[in-house]
Amino acid sequence: MIQLGLRNVGLNVEVSSKEEAIRKAGRLLAESEHIQSEYIESMMAREATANTFLGNGIAIPHGLPKDRDLILKTGISVVQIPHGVEWNPGERVHLVVGIAAKSDEHLQILTNLTHVLDDPATIDRLTRTNNPDEIIERLTRGSSSDSGGSEAEGDFDQFVDLPILGKAGLHARPATAFVNLAKSFESDVRVRYRDQVANGKSLMSLLKLGVEEGQTIRVMAQGADAAEALRSLQAAVEAGLEEEEEPAQTPLITLPALDLEGEAISGVSASPGIAIAPFYPYRRGRIQFSETADDPEQEVIRLRHAIDQARAELQRLYDDMRQRSGEAQAAIFAAHQELLDDPELLEATTAQIPPNHSAAWAWQRTYEDRAKSLAALKDAVLAGRAADVRDVGQRVLKYLADHVEAGSDLPDHPVILLADDLTPSDTAGFDPVQIQGFCTAAGGATSHTAIIARSLNIPAVVGAGEAILSLQEGTTGILDGNGGKLYPHPNEADLQRAQQAQTEQRALQDVEQQTRFAPALTTDGHRIEVVANIGSPEEAEQAVQAGGEGVGLLRTEFLFLGRDQAPSEAEQQQALQRMAQALNGLPLIVRTLDIGGDKAVPYLNLAKEENPFLGVRGIRLCFQQPDLFEAQLRAIYEAAKTGYLRIMFPMIATLEDLRAAKTIAESVRNTVNGPPVEIGMMVEVPSAVLLADQFAREVDFFSIGTNDLTQYLLAMDRGHPALAKQADGLHPTVLRAIAHTVEAAKAAGKWVGVCGGVASESLGAMILSGLGVAELSVSIPSIPTVKAALRRQSFAQMQRLARRALQCATAAEVRSL
Ligand code: PEP
Ligand code: MG
């Protein structure tokens, strides 16, 4: 274990430049006889060739590898700079950790630093403390006492035994919920299953236990809040740990398998439907990297950066998938982020870097190891998670690579795609118009790839074996997703039969699709408008194609995500015009920026919030950043000159908010000479519900955001691992709030829409319509289904249903209606 003595810690240091900070760190090392003073120049020189900024206010200057003989003994120094110093443009450093590494001992310190990095509270404490021992203790703590450490060893005295009830055992989603909750406690949490003990704060460690349905685990905790941790974990496990049924995206009708004459390759049915199209072999690009590197510190930094980049990419995928297919489908990418945050992966990788391995080599070895041990588990669902580990692994590896060979392009014409295996990320990027079906050599029906295929309605067969990889590109084949077969050389009769079956099945499946353009007119002639929630220009077109009668919620913040700077005013205007054009006269409700809460935008450099959902979010942020707000409003009013736009403000909590937002909008309208535009507000804060009569006088319409309204009414964070499941938008409390809002709006002659998640559920859509909601804004794939559900009922039936729902005591009672 490396020693960090009091002499090597400089507290409360003021410096005016990075150079001064590095020299100070170097002098501490020289004075304590760890280095010859010439090594300080080597540390300065290193800056010219390497980035020593580790992230979150920490930098690790060190010398050039060629000057190692100027190091007398391995050691580190720490310079605490409470006011900070600029390291690189836009990057401030508060803790400078100077490293003189003769051997690899200092790597434990780097590992500790990587844990500290993800813990802003600890960084803050270390930045301000007057007690050098606190810094010493945190940086030199051995991994065994580190709660983020790897495989746990012994049992703790306090424990609770709990059966795992979820259908698929302790698989990725429930394990993620468990880990997230465990991490919110200070105590160490361990889980015993049979003869193995896992770290309850490490997803990988938990997954490796391979806990199957109905088995009992022992949850153990040790530390200041151990009892509380056990109580919460027990409640979460008993509540099912966020275990959700896969949403019923699959057709309700069971489709028969094809029975053709031609030779068939058998696999496993992963997603139903029939595809007839030419084959298209698909190969992912190879990732090349060198196995060795001579600067372990630099490799650790590269690893951190690669993980950060992969995490940002996953956030974009999550946002995109949530928008396209809903929260449940997107959850897989949240679980992938969780895998990335796993301390065990990071620690094991860091440990393999010295003396001279590259971060890429160490990372690949570590995740492959983990993937192999998961793949070896008996439980098919857990074994299927190996693909997720590899997916995440490769995402990071790409950023560590020397060269990524270009893989196959995605096809620009309809095909049956053939691949060795596909990751969930590959599948999430598929366009169902071009990819009529896919078949993989490996994989299983419970993989996330299969789940995503079902949600995108792409017929799929997996686990068909290597033979499919030698099929000729361009040859027309038949994929039978119902029967799990691929017919590589169908004869004319087979093709005809398949076409006929495809037509019949599509006709059956597409009753809803086919009538998607018909209005949602109830059997007694009441019409409900069904519009779409969108986040990008392309989706405006898709919404119309899906039968949407306009856009009830454009989440404009999506135009700001996944980029390095805000879109210019011209770009915003162009995007809005494109959407309005695609809607061809149908209304487009543009919600002004709702950044903050769970939607972060790194380049806006927002202050960290203690309670982001209760902080400077939505309209509050726009008031703080008037340039951003006014630019957006100018773009909206310019676009409104050529299209049908409405404006909606998010997170309105007080009349002052609404009035201020309207005043700014009106002044912007005057400066650009814009047309009058209807102004509405989101009703998603309880105060807006209670004061709805007052608000209704000052807006043209309301749109109820049940996602936020539910979290604020029930005081349950919408993304909380243990609570999110109870935060049900069909809770009678929420329904009563909606009924109250509708009454207040009606009295003022205004209309009410709902754009939260419950509107996309058939039951939700019926209850909301019965409550008098005039417009339902739903996810694009739900449009045909919601319209069909409303057409099957009379308005009188739905009103009765709504009245019964209002009388229920719990969300479960409402759902049982
Ligand atoms: C809501 O809160 O219900 C809503 C539709 O907005 P968002 O999900 O974007 O917060
Ligand atoms: Mg909201």
GROMACS .gro file of N, CA and C in nm, residues 646-647 658 662 676-681 695-703 745 748-752:
model
   75
  646ARG      N    1  -4.858   2.611  -3.191
  646ARG     CA    2  -4.906   2.663  -3.063
  646ARG      C    3  -4.788   2.659  -2.966
  647ILE      N    4  -4.793   2.745  -2.867
  647ILE     CA    5  -4.681   2.748  -2.770
  647ILE      C    6  -4.732   2.695  -2.636
  658LEU      N    7  -4.654   3.216  -1.523
  658LEU     CA    8  -4.728   3.220  -1.648
  658LEU      C    9  -4.726   3.361  -1.707
  662LYS      N   10  -4.558   3.477  -2.058
  662LYS     CA   11  -4.640   3.536  -2.164
  662LYS      C   12  -4.589   3.674  -2.204
  676PRO      N   13  -5.022   3.608  -3.408
  676PRO     CA   14  -5.071   3.563  -3.278
  676PRO      C   15  -5.070   3.410  -3.275
  677VAL      N   16  -5.031   3.355  -3.163
  677VAL     CA   17  -5.022   3.209  -3.150
  677VAL      C   18  -5.094   3.172  -3.020
  678GLU      N   19  -5.172   3.062  -3.025
  678GLU     CA   20  -5.240   3.019  -2.901
  678GLU      C   21  -5.133   2.981  -2.797
  679ILE      N   22  -5.161   3.018  -2.673
  679ILE     CA   23  -5.064   2.991  -2.566
  679ILE      C   24  -5.129   2.898  -2.463
  680GLY      N   25  -5.059   2.792  -2.434
  680GLY     CA   26  -5.108   2.699  -2.333
  680GLY      C   27  -5.001   2.671  -2.229
  681MET      N   28  -5.037   2.594  -2.131
  681MET     CA   29  -4.938   2.559  -2.028
  681MET      C   30  -4.953   2.412  -1.990
  695PHE      N   31  -5.570   2.997  -1.360
  695PHE     CA   32  -5.485   2.980  -1.477
  695PHE      C   33  -5.570   2.976  -1.606
  696ALA      N   34  -5.687   2.909  -1.595
  696ALA     CA   35  -5.768   2.887  -1.716
  696ALA      C   36  -5.808   3.019  -1.781
  697ARG      N   37  -5.819   3.124  -1.700
  697ARG     CA   38  -5.859   3.254  -1.757
  697ARG      C   39  -5.748   3.313  -1.844
  698GLU      N   40  -5.625   3.268  -1.821
  698GLU     CA   41  -5.512   3.335  -1.886
  698GLU      C   42  -5.441   3.251  -1.991
  699VAL      N   43  -5.496   3.133  -2.021
  699VAL     CA   44  -5.436   3.051  -2.128
  699VAL      C   45  -5.543   3.011  -2.228
  700ASP      N   46  -5.497   2.957  -2.342
  700ASP     CA   47  -5.592   2.906  -2.441
  700ASP      C   48  -5.621   2.758  -2.418
  701PHE      N   49  -5.526   2.688  -2.359
  701PHE     CA   50  -5.548   2.544  -2.333
  701PHE      C   51  -5.453   2.495  -2.223
  702PHE      N   52  -5.489   2.379  -2.169
  702PHE     CA   53  -5.403   2.309  -2.073
  702PHE      C   54  -5.357   2.178  -2.135
  703SER      N   55  -5.237   2.133  -2.104
  703SER     CA   56  -5.201   1.995  -2.134
  703SER      C   57  -5.144   1.935  -2.006
  745ALA      N   58  -6.127   2.418  -1.645
  745ALA     CA   59  -6.106   2.463  -1.783
  745ALA      C   60  -6.240   2.482  -1.853
  748ALA      N   61  -6.420   2.791  -1.792
  748ALA     CA   62  -6.363   2.909  -1.859
  748ALA      C   63  -6.368   2.893  -2.012
  749GLY      N   64  -6.429   2.783  -2.057
  749GLY     CA   65  -6.441   2.762  -2.202
  749GLY      C   66  -6.311   2.721  -2.269
  750LYS      N   67  -6.222   2.656  -2.194
  750LYS     CA   68  -6.093   2.614  -2.252
  750LYS      C   69  -6.087   2.462  -2.261
  751TRP      N   70  -6.001   2.410  -2.348
  751TRP     CA   71  -5.991   2.265  -2.363
  751TRP      C   72  -5.867   2.210  -2.292
  752VAL      N   73  -5.875   2.079  -2.261
  752VAL     CA   74  -5.766   2.015  -2.187
  752VAL      C   75  -5.714   1.893  -2.264
   0.00000   0.00000   0.00000
